Amino acid sequence: MRTDLFDFELPSGNIALRPASPRESARLLVVRPGEVLEDCTVGDLPDWLRPGDQLVVNDTKVIAASLTGRRISRDTEPKIEATLIKRIDGSRWQAFVKPAKKLAPGDVVRFGHDGRVCLLGHLDATVEAKGEAGEVTFAFGFHGPALDQAIAELGSPPLPPYIASKRDADEQDAADYQTMFAVNEGAVAAPTAGLHFTPALEAKLTARGVGLHRVTLHVGAGTFLPVKVDDTLDHKMHSEWGSISRETADALNAAHAAGGRIVAVGTTSMRLLESATGEDGVIRPFADDTAIFITPGYRFRAVDILLTNFHLPRSTLFMLVSAFAGLDTMKAAYAHAISTGYRFYSYGDASLLFRNESYR
């Protein structure tokens, strides 16, 4: 499909720079294809679900993936900014770097504040390979837990560019940019729909008879990038690692068979569930990379309802929600959200989307 079909104008004033407080006080736009839009709050979520419905949340934890250092392997030492995007193994990461033209295979970058050492010693990384659009493969001098600790010491939360361009990250972001479910480290961007949850909201959902299940998808920065090609067929998705346990798969299948609906909390949970579900609609245990790219025409196998934030124009995520509820439906919903002051993107408000039944 043409990428420009997924374009829209968003005033900068609609971009959220801080989350709502308390989190469940964020606005919620309920979108049911063919029905009137409903303006609510996230705290009203239990009222829109039925006993037996099953929420699926992503329990990934964001690491301090933004690093600053200097190239030290040649005569000059230009400043290098890197955002880790995917772990390859115990000592290697893929990363986006700026300025990429300053690096070549074999160069060494020393990370730290202005290239100084941390308490653990130097955090050096050798450029193992260069890819397209500023992507490199780093081989770090540390391995395993020692590398994780060094990154945590020297890195900072990788706020999305539409926030980072307006203000610096601070200590508040270290808490704000994690969900209450975050336990498995590995994401470089938050599964933002989960940011709206609090223990009080979880308790209300439990009292309503709604189940809650955890899966893991380590979100990469590439997920949120605008699509720059003219046709969606030419876009290449970055892969991300995810897992669904057998226990979770069995529980979701049983609930579905009994008439319960599967509610994906966020596009990350949805993409993982759809990756793990066969043509027969059965969710299977999963532990692998996925690069699933969902656009209009995709036939959904697992998810019935999607809770998600408002997304970038021309992004793979706006394409996904358009596939789920219908492009015309989502354009109308976004026009309503913009005109009535909904807050967009990672720290913004949410929408509750019901699947277009013609897309079964």
Tab-separated table of C-alpha atoms in Angstrom, residues 49 60 99 121 130 171 261 325 334:
chain	number	residue	atom	x	y	z
A	49	LEU	CA	-14.445	-5.663	29.441
A	60	THR	CA	9.986	-6.265	29.214
A	99	PRO	CA	27.373	10.688	13.348
A	121	GLY	CA	36.736	0.728	34.096
A	130	LYS	CA	28.296	-1.038	9.575
A	171	GLU	CA	15.611	11.094	36.935
A	261	ARG	CA	-11.708	-12.187	24.475
A	325	ALA	CA	-9.999	-1.431	13.127
A	334	TYR	CA	-7.335	10.323	15.158
